[in-house]
Coordinates of C-alpha atoms in Angstrom, one line a residue:
M25 CA -2.8 -19.9 -16.0
R26 CA -2.2 -22.9 -13.8
R27 CA -3.9 -23.1 -10.8
T28 CA 0.4 -23.2 -9.2
S29 CA 1.4 -20.8 -10.8
R30 CA -2.1 -18.7 -9.4
A31 CA -0.9 -19.5 -6.2
R32 CA 2.3 -18.2 -6.5
R33 CA 1.4 -14.7 -8.3
A34 CA -0.7 -14.7 -4.4
T35 CA 2.1 -15.1 -2.2
L36 CA 4.4 -12.9 -4.6
V37 CA 1.7 -10.1 -4.5
L38 CA 0.8 -10.6 -0.2
A39 CA 4.9 -10.7 0.3
L40 CA 5.5 -7.4 -1.5
T41 CA 2.5 -6.0 -0.1
A42 CA 1.3 -4.4 -3.9
S43 CA 1.7 -0.8 -2.5
L44 CA -0.1 1.5 -5.7
P45 CA 1.3 3.5 -6.5
A46 CA 3.3 4.7 -3.4
L47 CA 2.0 4.5 -0.1
P48 CA 1.0 7.0 3.1
V49 CA 4.0 6.1 5.6
P50 CA 5.8 7.3 9.1
P51 CA 8.1 10.0 9.6
P52 CA 11.4 9.5 11.2
A53 CA 12.2 12.5 13.6
Q54 CA 14.8 14.3 11.7
A55 CA 12.3 14.4 8.2
L56 CA 11.0 18.3 9.7
P57 CA 12.5 19.9 12.2
A58 CA 10.4 20.0 15.5
T59 CA 9.4 23.2 16.0
R60 CA 8.3 23.6 11.6
T61 CA 4.4 23.8 12.2
L62 CA 2.0 23.1 9.3
P63 CA -0.5 26.3 8.4
A64 CA -3.9 26.7 9.4
V65 CA -5.9 24.3 6.6
P66 CA -9.6 24.0 7.4
A67 CA -10.4 20.8 8.3
A68 CA -13.9 20.8 9.3
G69 CA -15.2 17.3 8.0
P70 CA -18.6 16.3 8.3
G71 CA -18.6 18.1 12.3
V72 CA -20.2 16.5 15.1
A73 CA -23.7 15.4 14.4
G74 CA -22.8 14.3 10.1
A75 CA -19.7 12.4 12.7
A76 CA -22.9 10.7 15.2
A77 CA -25.3 10.3 12.1
E78 CA -22.1 8.2 9.5
A79 CA -21.7 6.0 13.6
A80 CA -25.8 5.5 13.8
G81 CA -25.5 4.4 10.3
A82 CA -22.2 2.7 10.4
E83 CA -24.3 0.3 12.9
L84 CA -27.6 0.4 11.3
V85 CA -26.4 -1.5 8.4
A86 CA -24.3 -3.9 9.7
R87 CA -27.2 -5.1 12.4
R88 CA -28.6 -6.0 9.0
A89 CA -25.7 -7.7 7.7
A90 CA -25.4 -9.2 11.0
A91 CA -29.5 -10.1 11.4
A92 CA -29.4 -11.2 7.9
A93 CA -26.1 -13.7 8.3
K94 CA -27.4 -15.3 11.2
A95 CA -31.3 -15.4 9.5
V96 CA -29.6 -18.3 6.8
P97 CA -25.8 -18.5 7.0
G98 CA -24.6 -17.1 2.8
S99 CA -26.9 -15.8 1.9
R100 CA -28.4 -12.5 0.3
I101 CA -31.2 -10.1 2.6
A102 CA -32.4 -6.9 2.7
G103 CA -29.4 -6.8 0.1
H104 CA -27.2 -6.7 3.6
G105 CA -26.4 -10.5 3.3
L106 CA -23.8 -12.4 1.6
D107 CA -24.7 -14.7 -1.2
F108 CA -21.4 -16.3 -2.7
G109 CA -21.2 -18.3 -6.0
P110 CA -18.7 -18.0 -9.0
C111 CA -16.6 -15.6 -8.7
A112 CA -16.6 -13.7 -12.5
A113 CA -14.0 -14.5 -14.7
V114 CA -12.8 -10.9 -15.0
E115 CA -10.9 -11.7 -11.0
G116 CA -8.9 -14.7 -12.6
L117 CA -9.6 -17.1 -9.0
D118 CA -9.9 -20.5 -9.3
P119 CA -13.3 -22.1 -9.3
D120 CA -13.1 -23.4 -5.3
V121 CA -13.0 -19.8 -4.5
R122 CA -16.4 -18.0 -4.3
C123 CA -17.4 -14.4 -4.9
A124 CA -20.2 -12.4 -3.5
T125 CA -21.3 -8.6 -3.4
L126 CA -21.9 -6.5 -0.5
R127 CA -24.1 -3.7 -0.1
V128 CA -23.2 -0.6 1.8
P129 CA -24.5 2.5 1.0
L130 CA -22.0 5.7 -0.7
D131 CA -23.0 8.2 2.9
Y132 CA -23.4 6.2 6.0
A133 CA -25.5 9.9 7.2
R134 CA -27.4 8.0 4.4
P135 CA -27.3 4.2 5.5
D136 CA -31.2 3.6 3.2
G137 CA -29.8 6.1 0.6
A138 CA -28.0 5.4 -2.6
Q139 CA -25.5 2.0 -2.8
I140 CA -22.6 0.6 -4.1
G141 CA -21.1 -2.5 -4.8
I142 CA -17.5 -4.4 -2.8
T143 CA -16.9 -7.7 -4.5
V144 CA -15.5 -10.0 -1.4
S145 CA -13.7 -13.5 -2.5
R146 CA -13.6 -16.7 0.4
V147 CA -12.6 -19.6 0.3
A148 CA -13.3 -21.8 2.7
A149 CA -11.7 -22.8 6.0
T150 CA -9.7 -26.5 5.0
G151 CA -10.4 -28.4 8.0
A152 CA -7.0 -30.0 7.8
G153 CA -6.3 -32.2 10.5
G154 CA -9.1 -31.9 11.9
A155 CA -8.4 -27.9 13.0
A156 CA -10.9 -26.2 14.5
R157 CA -12.6 -23.3 12.6
Q158 CA -11.8 -19.6 13.8
G159 CA -14.2 -17.4 11.8
A160 CA -13.1 -15.3 8.8
L161 CA -9.9 -14.0 8.1
V162 CA -9.5 -10.5 6.2
Y163 CA -6.7 -9.0 4.5
N164 CA -6.4 -5.6 3.0
P165 CA -3.2 -5.5 1.0
G166 CA -2.3 -1.4 1.2
G167 CA -2.2 1.0 -1.0
P168 CA -5.1 3.1 -0.6
G169 CA -5.8 1.5 -3.6
G170 CA -4.4 -2.0 -3.1
N171 CA -7.2 -4.9 -4.6
G172 CA -7.7 -7.8 -2.1
M173 CA -10.0 -10.1 -4.3
F174 CA -6.3 -12.7 -4.6
F175 CA -6.0 -13.4 -1.2
P176 CA -7.9 -16.6 -0.8
L177 CA -6.0 -17.9 -3.6
V178 CA -2.9 -18.0 -0.2
A179 CA -4.8 -20.8 1.0
G180 CA -3.1 -23.4 -1.5
L181 CA 0.3 -22.4 -0.7
P182 CA 2.3 -24.3 2.1
E183 CA 3.0 -21.8 4.1
W184 CA -1.0 -20.9 4.4
R185 CA -1.5 -24.8 5.5
R186 CA -2.4 -24.3 9.4
V187 CA -4.1 -21.0 9.5
A188 CA -6.0 -21.8 6.3
A189 CA -7.1 -24.9 7.8
A190 CA -8.4 -22.7 10.8
Y191 CA -9.6 -19.7 8.6
D192 CA -11.8 -18.7 5.8
L193 CA -9.9 -16.8 3.9
V194 CA -11.9 -13.0 2.4
G195 CA -10.8 -11.2 0.5
Y196 CA -12.2 -7.5 -1.2
A197 CA -12.0 -5.2 -3.4
P198 CA -12.1 -1.3 -1.0
R199 CA -15.0 1.2 -2.6
G200 CA -13.8 2.6 -6.0
V201 CA -11.4 -0.6 -6.9
G202 CA -11.7 -2.4 -9.7
R203 CA -15.0 -3.4 -9.4
S204 CA -16.2 -2.0 -6.3
G205 CA -18.4 0.1 -7.9
P206 CA -18.2 2.9 -9.2
P207 CA -14.9 1.7 -10.0
L208 CA -12.6 5.8 -8.6
S209 CA -11.0 7.4 -12.1
C210 CA -9.6 11.2 -12.2
Q211 CA -8.2 10.5 -15.3
E212 CA -8.2 8.4 -19.6
P213 CA -6.1 5.6 -18.4
A214 CA -4.3 6.0 -21.5
Q215 CA -3.5 9.4 -20.2
Y216 CA -1.7 8.5 -17.2
A217 CA 0.4 5.2 -18.9
A218 CA 1.7 7.4 -21.8
A219 CA 5.1 6.9 -22.0
P220 CA 8.0 8.0 -22.5
S221 CA 7.7 10.2 -19.5
Q222 CA 9.8 12.5 -17.6
A223 CA 11.0 12.2 -14.2
P224 CA 11.7 16.1 -12.3
P225 CA 14.9 16.8 -12.4
A226 CA 16.8 16.7 -9.0
E227 CA 16.5 20.2 -8.8
P228 CA 13.7 21.5 -10.7
D229 CA 13.6 24.6 -12.1
P230 CA 10.5 27.6 -11.6
A231 CA 9.8 26.8 -14.9
Y232 CA 9.2 22.9 -14.8
K233 CA 7.9 23.6 -10.3
E234 CA 5.1 25.8 -12.6
R235 CA 4.0 23.3 -14.9
R236 CA 3.6 20.2 -12.4
V237 CA 1.8 22.8 -10.0
A238 CA -0.3 23.3 -13.0
A239 CA -0.5 19.4 -14.0
A240 CA -1.9 19.4 -10.5
R241 CA -4.4 21.3 -10.2
E242 CA -5.7 19.3 -12.8
Y243 CA -5.5 16.4 -12.5
A244 CA -8.0 17.7 -8.7
R245 CA -10.1 19.4 -11.1
G246 CA -10.3 15.7 -13.0
C247 CA -11.4 13.4 -10.2
A248 CA -14.2 16.4 -9.4
R249 CA -15.9 16.1 -13.0
R250 CA -15.1 12.2 -14.0
S251 CA -16.4 11.1 -10.3
G252 CA -19.0 13.7 -9.2
A253 CA -20.6 14.5 -6.5
G254 CA -19.6 10.9 -4.2
L255 CA -15.4 12.3 -4.9
G256 CA -16.1 13.0 -0.4
S257 CA -16.9 9.3 0.2
Y258 CA -13.6 7.7 0.0
T259 CA -12.4 7.5 3.3
T260 CA -10.8 5.5 5.1
L261 CA -13.6 6.0 7.5
N262 CA -15.5 4.9 5.3
N263 CA -13.3 2.0 4.3
V264 CA -13.4 1.4 8.5
R265 CA -17.3 1.5 8.3
D266 CA -17.8 -1.0 4.7
L267 CA -15.2 -3.1 6.5
H268 CA -17.1 -3.3 10.0
V269 CA -20.0 -3.7 7.5
L270 CA -18.6 -6.7 6.3
R271 CA -17.3 -8.5 9.7
A272 CA -20.8 -9.0 10.1
A273 CA -22.9 -9.6 7.0
L274 CA -19.9 -12.4 7.0
G275 CA -21.6 -13.8 10.3
E276 CA -18.9 -13.1 12.5
P277 CA -19.1 -11.0 15.9
K278 CA -15.9 -9.6 16.3
L279 CA -13.1 -9.9 13.4
S280 CA -9.8 -11.1 12.9
F281 CA -7.8 -9.1 9.8
M282 CA -4.7 -9.1 8.9
G283 CA -3.7 -5.6 7.1
A284 CA -0.3 -4.6 5.6
S285 CA 0.7 -0.6 4.9
Y286 CA -2.1 1.3 4.7
G287 CA -4.6 -2.2 5.9
T288 CA -1.6 -1.3 9.5
Y289 CA -3.8 2.3 9.6
L290 CA -7.0 0.9 8.1
G291 CA -6.8 -2.1 11.1
A292 CA -6.4 0.8 13.5
V293 CA -8.3 3.1 12.9
Y294 CA -10.9 -0.1 13.2
A295 CA -9.6 -0.8 17.1
T296 CA -9.6 2.7 18.0
L297 CA -14.1 3.0 16.6
Y298 CA -14.8 -0.7 17.3
P299 CA -12.3 -2.2 19.8
G300 CA -15.1 -4.3 21.5
R301 CA -15.6 -6.4 18.3
V302 CA -12.1 -7.0 17.6
R303 CA -10.6 -10.7 17.8
R304 CA -7.1 -11.3 16.0
M305 CA -5.4 -8.2 13.9
V306 CA -1.9 -8.5 12.9
F307 CA -0.2 -5.5 11.2
D308 CA 2.1 -5.7 8.4
S309 CA 4.6 -3.1 7.6
A310 CA 2.8 -0.4 10.2
V311 CA 2.6 3.2 9.0
D312 CA 3.1 6.0 11.5
P313 CA -0.3 6.4 13.0
D314 CA -0.4 10.0 14.4
P315 CA -2.9 12.5 13.8
R316 CA -0.1 14.9 13.0
H317 CA 1.9 13.1 10.0
V318 CA -1.7 11.9 9.0
W319 CA -0.3 11.7 5.6
Y320 CA 1.4 15.0 4.5
R321 CA 4.2 14.1 7.2
D322 CA 4.0 10.7 6.5
N323 CA 4.0 11.0 3.0
L324 CA 7.6 14.0 3.7
A325 CA 9.3 10.4 5.5
Q326 CA 9.8 7.9 2.3
A327 CA 12.2 10.2 1.4
P328 CA 14.5 9.8 3.7
G329 CA 13.3 6.0 4.3
F330 CA 13.9 5.5 0.0
E331 CA 17.4 6.8 -0.2
R332 CA 18.8 4.3 2.0
R333 CA 16.8 1.8 0.9
W334 CA 17.9 3.3 -2.3
A335 CA 21.8 3.1 -0.9
D336 CA 21.4 -0.8 -0.3
F337 CA 20.9 -1.7 -3.0
R338 CA 23.8 0.3 -4.2
A339 CA 25.5 -1.4 -2.0
W340 CA 24.4 -4.7 -3.0
A341 CA 25.6 -4.4 -6.7
A342 CA 28.7 -2.8 -5.9
R343 CA 29.7 -5.8 -3.5
H344 CA 29.1 -7.7 -7.0
H345 CA 30.7 -5.8 -9.7
G346 CA 32.2 -9.1 -10.2
V347 CA 28.8 -10.4 -11.7
Y348 CA 27.3 -6.8 -12.9
G349 CA 30.4 -4.4 -13.5
L350 CA 28.4 -1.5 -12.2
G351 CA 31.3 -0.3 -10.3
D352 CA 32.6 -1.5 -6.4
T353 CA 31.1 1.6 -4.5
P354 CA 27.9 2.3 -3.7
G355 CA 29.3 5.9 -6.0
A356 CA 29.8 3.6 -9.0
V357 CA 26.6 2.3 -8.9
Q358 CA 25.4 6.3 -8.7
A359 CA 27.0 6.9 -11.6
A360 CA 26.6 4.1 -13.8
Y361 CA 22.3 4.7 -13.1
D362 CA 23.1 8.2 -14.1
R363 CA 24.5 7.2 -17.1
V364 CA 21.6 5.4 -18.1
R365 CA 19.7 7.8 -16.4
A366 CA 20.9 10.6 -19.4
A367 CA 21.1 8.5 -22.0
L368 CA 17.5 7.9 -21.2
A369 CA 16.9 11.5 -21.2
R370 CA 18.4 11.8 -25.0
E371 CA 16.8 9.0 -26.5
P372 CA 13.9 6.5 -24.8
A373 CA 14.8 2.7 -24.3
G374 CA 12.3 1.0 -27.0
G375 CA 10.7 4.7 -27.7
V376 CA 8.6 4.1 -24.2
V377 CA 11.5 4.2 -21.4
G378 CA 12.1 7.4 -20.5
T379 CA 13.1 8.4 -16.9
G380 CA 10.0 8.2 -15.6
Q381 CA 9.3 4.5 -16.1
L382 CA 13.3 4.2 -15.8
H383 CA 12.3 5.8 -11.8
S384 CA 9.4 3.5 -11.1
A385 CA 11.1 0.6 -12.2
Y386 CA 14.1 1.0 -9.2
L387 CA 11.5 2.2 -7.0
R388 CA 10.8 -1.1 -6.9
A389 CA 14.1 -1.3 -5.8
A390 CA 13.6 0.2 -2.6
Y391 CA 10.8 -1.3 -1.9
Y392 CA 12.1 -5.2 -2.4
D393 CA 15.7 -6.7 -2.1
E394 CA 13.8 -9.5 -4.7
V395 CA 14.0 -7.1 -7.5
W396 CA 17.9 -5.8 -7.4
P397 CA 19.3 -8.8 -9.2
D398 CA 17.2 -7.8 -12.2
R399 CA 16.8 -4.1 -11.6
A400 CA 21.0 -4.3 -11.3
A401 CA 21.2 -6.8 -14.7
A402 CA 19.1 -4.8 -16.6
L403 CA 21.1 -1.3 -15.8
A404 CA 24.8 -3.7 -16.9
A405 CA 22.8 -5.2 -20.1
F406 CA 21.7 -1.3 -21.1
L407 CA 25.6 0.0 -20.3
R408 CA 27.1 -3.0 -22.6
G409 CA 24.5 -1.8 -25.3
D410 CA 21.3 -4.3 -25.2
P411 CA 18.3 -2.4 -23.8
G412 CA 15.8 -5.3 -23.6
P413 CA 16.3 -6.6 -20.3
L414 CA 15.7 -2.5 -19.2
V415 CA 12.5 -2.2 -21.5
E416 CA 11.5 -5.5 -20.3
I417 CA 11.1 -4.5 -16.4
A418 CA 10.1 -0.8 -16.8
A419 CA 8.0 -0.3 -20.1
P420 CA 4.6 0.3 -19.1
D421 CA 2.0 -2.4 -20.0
P422 CA -1.0 -1.1 -21.5
A423 CA -3.1 -3.7 -20.5
A424 CA -3.1 -2.4 -16.8
A425 CA -3.2 0.5 -18.1
A426 CA -6.9 1.1 -16.5
E427 CA -6.4 -1.0 -12.8
G428 CA -2.7 1.3 -12.2
E429 CA -5.7 4.1 -13.5
N430 CA -8.0 3.6 -11.1
A431 CA -5.5 2.3 -8.4
T432 CA -3.7 6.0 -8.2
A433 CA -7.2 7.9 -8.1
V434 CA -8.2 5.5 -5.0
Y435 CA -5.3 6.0 -3.6
T436 CA -5.4 10.6 -4.5
A437 CA -8.9 11.3 -2.6
T438 CA -8.5 8.7 -0.1
L439 CA -5.3 10.4 1.5
C440 CA -6.6 14.2 0.1
N441 CA -10.0 13.6 1.3
D442 CA -8.8 11.7 4.6
A443 CA -6.4 15.2 6.4
P444 CA -5.6 18.5 6.3
W445 CA -2.7 19.5 3.9
P446 CA -0.9 22.6 2.9
G447 CA -2.5 24.4 1.4
E448 CA 0.2 27.0 -0.6
W449 CA 2.7 25.4 -2.8
E450 CA 5.1 27.6 -1.5
T451 CA 5.1 25.1 1.9
W452 CA 5.5 22.3 -0.4
D453 CA 8.1 24.5 -2.6
R454 CA 9.7 24.9 0.8
D455 CA 10.2 21.6 2.2
N456 CA 10.9 19.4 -0.6
T457 CA 13.5 21.4 -1.4
E458 CA 15.2 21.3 1.9
L459 CA 14.7 17.4 1.9
A460 CA 15.8 17.2 -1.6
R461 CA 19.4 17.9 -0.2
T462 CA 19.9 14.6 1.2
A463 CA 17.1 12.6 0.0
P464 CA 17.3 13.5 -3.6
F465 CA 16.4 10.1 -4.9
E466 CA 12.5 10.4 -4.1
T467 CA 11.1 13.7 -3.3
W468 CA 9.7 15.5 -5.9
T469 CA 8.5 13.0 -7.8
N470 CA 6.3 11.8 -4.3
A471 CA 6.0 15.6 -3.9
F472 CA 4.1 16.1 -7.1
L473 CA 2.4 12.5 -7.1
N474 CA 0.7 13.9 -3.7
L475 CA 0.2 17.6 -4.9
P476 CA -3.6 17.1 -6.0
C477 CA -4.1 17.3 -2.8
A478 CA -3.1 21.0 -2.3
F479 CA -6.1 21.7 -4.5
W480 CA -8.3 19.3 -3.4
P481 CA -11.6 19.4 -4.1
V482 CA -14.0 19.1 -1.4
R483 CA -14.1 21.1 0.9
E484 CA -14.7 19.3 3.8
R485 CA -11.8 17.1 5.0
Q486 CA -11.6 14.7 7.7
R487 CA -9.7 14.6 10.6
P488 CA -7.2 11.9 11.4
V489 CA -8.3 9.7 13.6
D490 CA -6.2 9.9 17.1
V491 CA -5.6 5.6 16.9
G492 CA -5.3 4.5 19.8
R493 CA -7.3 7.1 22.5
G494 CA -9.5 5.5 25.2
A495 CA -9.5 1.7 23.1
A496 CA -6.1 0.8 23.7
D497 CA -6.9 -1.3 27.6
A498 CA -10.5 -2.8 26.0
L499 CA -8.6 -4.1 23.3
A500 CA -7.7 -8.3 22.2
G501 CA -3.8 -9.3 22.3
T502 CA -3.0 -7.8 18.4
L503 CA 0.4 -8.7 16.6
I504 CA 2.9 -5.6 14.6
V505 CA 5.3 -7.1 12.0
A506 CA 7.9 -4.4 10.6
A507 CA 11.6 -5.0 9.2
E508 CA 14.3 -1.7 11.3
R509 CA 15.2 -0.6 7.4
D510 CA 11.9 -1.1 5.2
G511 CA 12.2 2.7 3.3
A512 CA 8.4 2.8 3.0
T513 CA 6.8 2.1 6.1
P514 CA 10.3 2.9 8.5
Y515 CA 10.2 1.7 12.2
P516 CA 9.7 3.9 14.0
G517 CA 5.9 3.6 12.6
A518 CA 5.6 0.5 13.6
L519 CA 6.8 1.3 17.6
E520 CA 4.2 4.1 17.0
L521 CA 1.8 1.9 16.6
Q522 CA 2.7 0.1 19.5
R523 CA 2.7 2.1 21.9
R524 CA -0.9 3.4 21.0
L525 CA -2.2 -0.1 20.7
G526 CA -1.6 -0.3 24.5
P527 CA 0.0 -3.4 26.7
G528 CA -1.2 -6.6 24.4
A529 CA 0.6 -5.5 20.8
G530 CA 2.7 -7.6 20.5
L531 CA 5.9 -6.4 18.1
V532 CA 8.0 -9.2 15.8
T533 CA 11.2 -7.0 14.4
E534 CA 12.8 -8.8 12.0
E535 CA 16.0 -7.3 12.1
G536 CA 18.7 -5.3 9.9
A537 CA 16.1 -6.3 6.5
G538 CA 14.1 -3.4 4.9
T539 CA 11.9 -5.5 2.2
H540 CA 8.2 -3.9 2.4
G541 CA 6.1 -6.2 3.4
V542 CA 7.1 -8.9 6.2
V543 CA 4.3 -11.5 6.3
G544 CA 4.2 -14.8 3.6
G545 CA 6.2 -16.7 2.7
R546 CA 10.0 -14.5 2.7
N547 CA 11.4 -14.9 6.8
D548 CA 10.2 -18.2 8.2
C549 CA 11.1 -17.2 12.0
V550 CA 8.1 -13.9 11.2
D551 CA 5.8 -16.5 9.6
A552 CA 5.9 -18.8 12.5
H553 CA 4.7 -16.2 14.8
V554 CA 2.6 -14.4 12.9
E555 CA 0.7 -18.3 12.6
R556 CA 0.9 -19.1 16.1
Y557 CA -0.3 -15.2 16.6
L558 CA -3.4 -16.1 14.7
L559 CA -4.3 -20.1 15.9
T560 CA -3.5 -18.7 18.8
G561 CA -3.2 -15.6 19.7
D562 CA 0.1 -15.5 21.2
T563 CA 1.3 -12.4 20.5
A564 CA 5.3 -13.8 21.7
G565 CA 5.1 -11.1 24.8
R566 CA 6.2 -7.4 24.2
H567 CA 9.0 -7.5 21.9
A568 CA 10.3 -10.6 18.9
T569 CA 13.3 -10.2 17.0
C570 CA 13.7 -12.5 13.8
A571 CA 17.2 -12.7 11.8
P572 CA 16.8 -10.9 8.3
H573 CA 15.6 -13.1 5.6
P574 CA 18.7 -13.9 3.0
E575 CA 19.8 -11.1 0.4
P576 CA 19.2 -12.0 -2.8
A577 CA 22.5 -13.7 -5.0
P578 CA 23.3 -12.4 -7.5
V579 CA 22.3 -13.3 -11.1
S580 CA 24.7 -12.9 -14.4
L581 CA 23.8 -11.8 -17.2
D582 CA 23.6 -15.2 -19.3
D583 CA 22.3 -16.7 -16.0
R584 CA 19.3 -14.1 -16.7
A585 CA 18.7 -15.2 -20.6
A586 CA 18.5 -19.2 -19.5
T587 CA 15.9 -18.7 -16.8
A588 CA 13.7 -15.4 -17.7
Q589 CA 11.2 -17.5 -19.6
G590 CA 8.7 -18.0 -16.3
H591 CA 11.0 -15.9 -14.4
P592 CA 8.8 -15.1 -11.1
R593 CA 9.1 -11.9 -10.4
A594 CA 7.6 -11.4 -14.1
L595 CA 4.1 -11.4 -11.8
L596 CA 5.3 -9.0 -8.9
P597 CA 2.8 -6.0 -9.2
P598 CA 3.7 -2.7 -10.2
V599 CA 4.6 0.1 -8.8
V600 CA 4.0 3.2 -9.8

């Protein structure tokens, strides 16, 4: 692939903050009645002594990595430094991007025990225009389960020119992701990608629910079988420790970091545990870090958030009825979608697109408005007798099965290990039945995705960190960026994160917009704030606003056919 197309793919992945498979998100206040409390769930975690040992282990490994970087910059010493060289071909990166492997403990309570390798990518600061180097900027794309190895590719993009002049751009694959190993797996990739599949009905009956409960139990058992005794090591706390060691191995006394979606939670926990090690932090599309919401209530909140964005898509399609013919009201567009869904339930399109694949493809419309023209055009074509466009956007790619299965496994393990979850199906059934009455689009799909956490085979779960507690006054200025109508990470989460990070935290709001992932070429106003902050530390005060980026223009079926070859949306990451 040519450099320009790789760079284009990088900016798309960055701008769309690849969220695989579904994001833990903050709940709006109405997600659950305030008086409801969750049943008690054992969450002993490692205990005080164990937590102290893990913290001490992380500091020990970080000191070794810092000593290695200082002694011989860019080298590996005693397994804890970084030796950058050519990247493996499988990463698909340009020759000027260099890669290394960082060795970290599987268990930080045993820093000299079993080690795993974290893959890291880097492109050096260009110094263009005489810019002084400001260190390394490390990026995490979220998920959890997202792979950030692509990040250095954005150095070749105009909107990143000034940042790339001042910073080394550093990406990495978190533990368990990609080649940061061993890669986590819970089922055979072919089983994960089996198609066609059927999405949950709007009102699943008891027999259907029993089958899904059994499947969730089996999935959790599969994680234990395929991952072994190390399954409990996949946690946000260990991701933070790995990031702490990576900072030291890069030779940076303080961390400059950008995180998207779940990456904002990772950054917030890092800032809480290591406030004196924070230089600059950008939080793009912020997860609500309230420990009472991590992660069960956070996931419940996706349903009303996505319902609003699904309504936004239907309203847009209705305004463009003259192009697509799906109906001139949001209700009529919903009826058109329902007709397609009913037809696929009877006969999958192309033999591989059932209602499960349909739902996955159109969930992306609730994440990113860039895909609205393709989604509307595919519905219109199907209803006119042409299933081809729908198969094109919704059929699973067998070549991506292993990557998708791995991302789902890391997502599940991290969230299940991070916090207590209700252990009784009755709680899940009650809460999601109630939620589905007003938010049917995503409620049950998300519930069954996360249900393995009810039966998780790791005995000791973590206690969520109380983000900001005891750290806010010590923090350097940080910058939060949020879209006002984001469904994946609703806007109240950004306000909560700002409150917890204290008076030095600035917030840039893209008003009236809802696409998930704001930074990286979508909104010039937002990008200007982020660039100024990274280069100068200016947070633009406590609050700044930007007008929304324009809604996408409709694309007719004829225009779509004419431009399908090389269409950039073909490069977007899948959302499962």
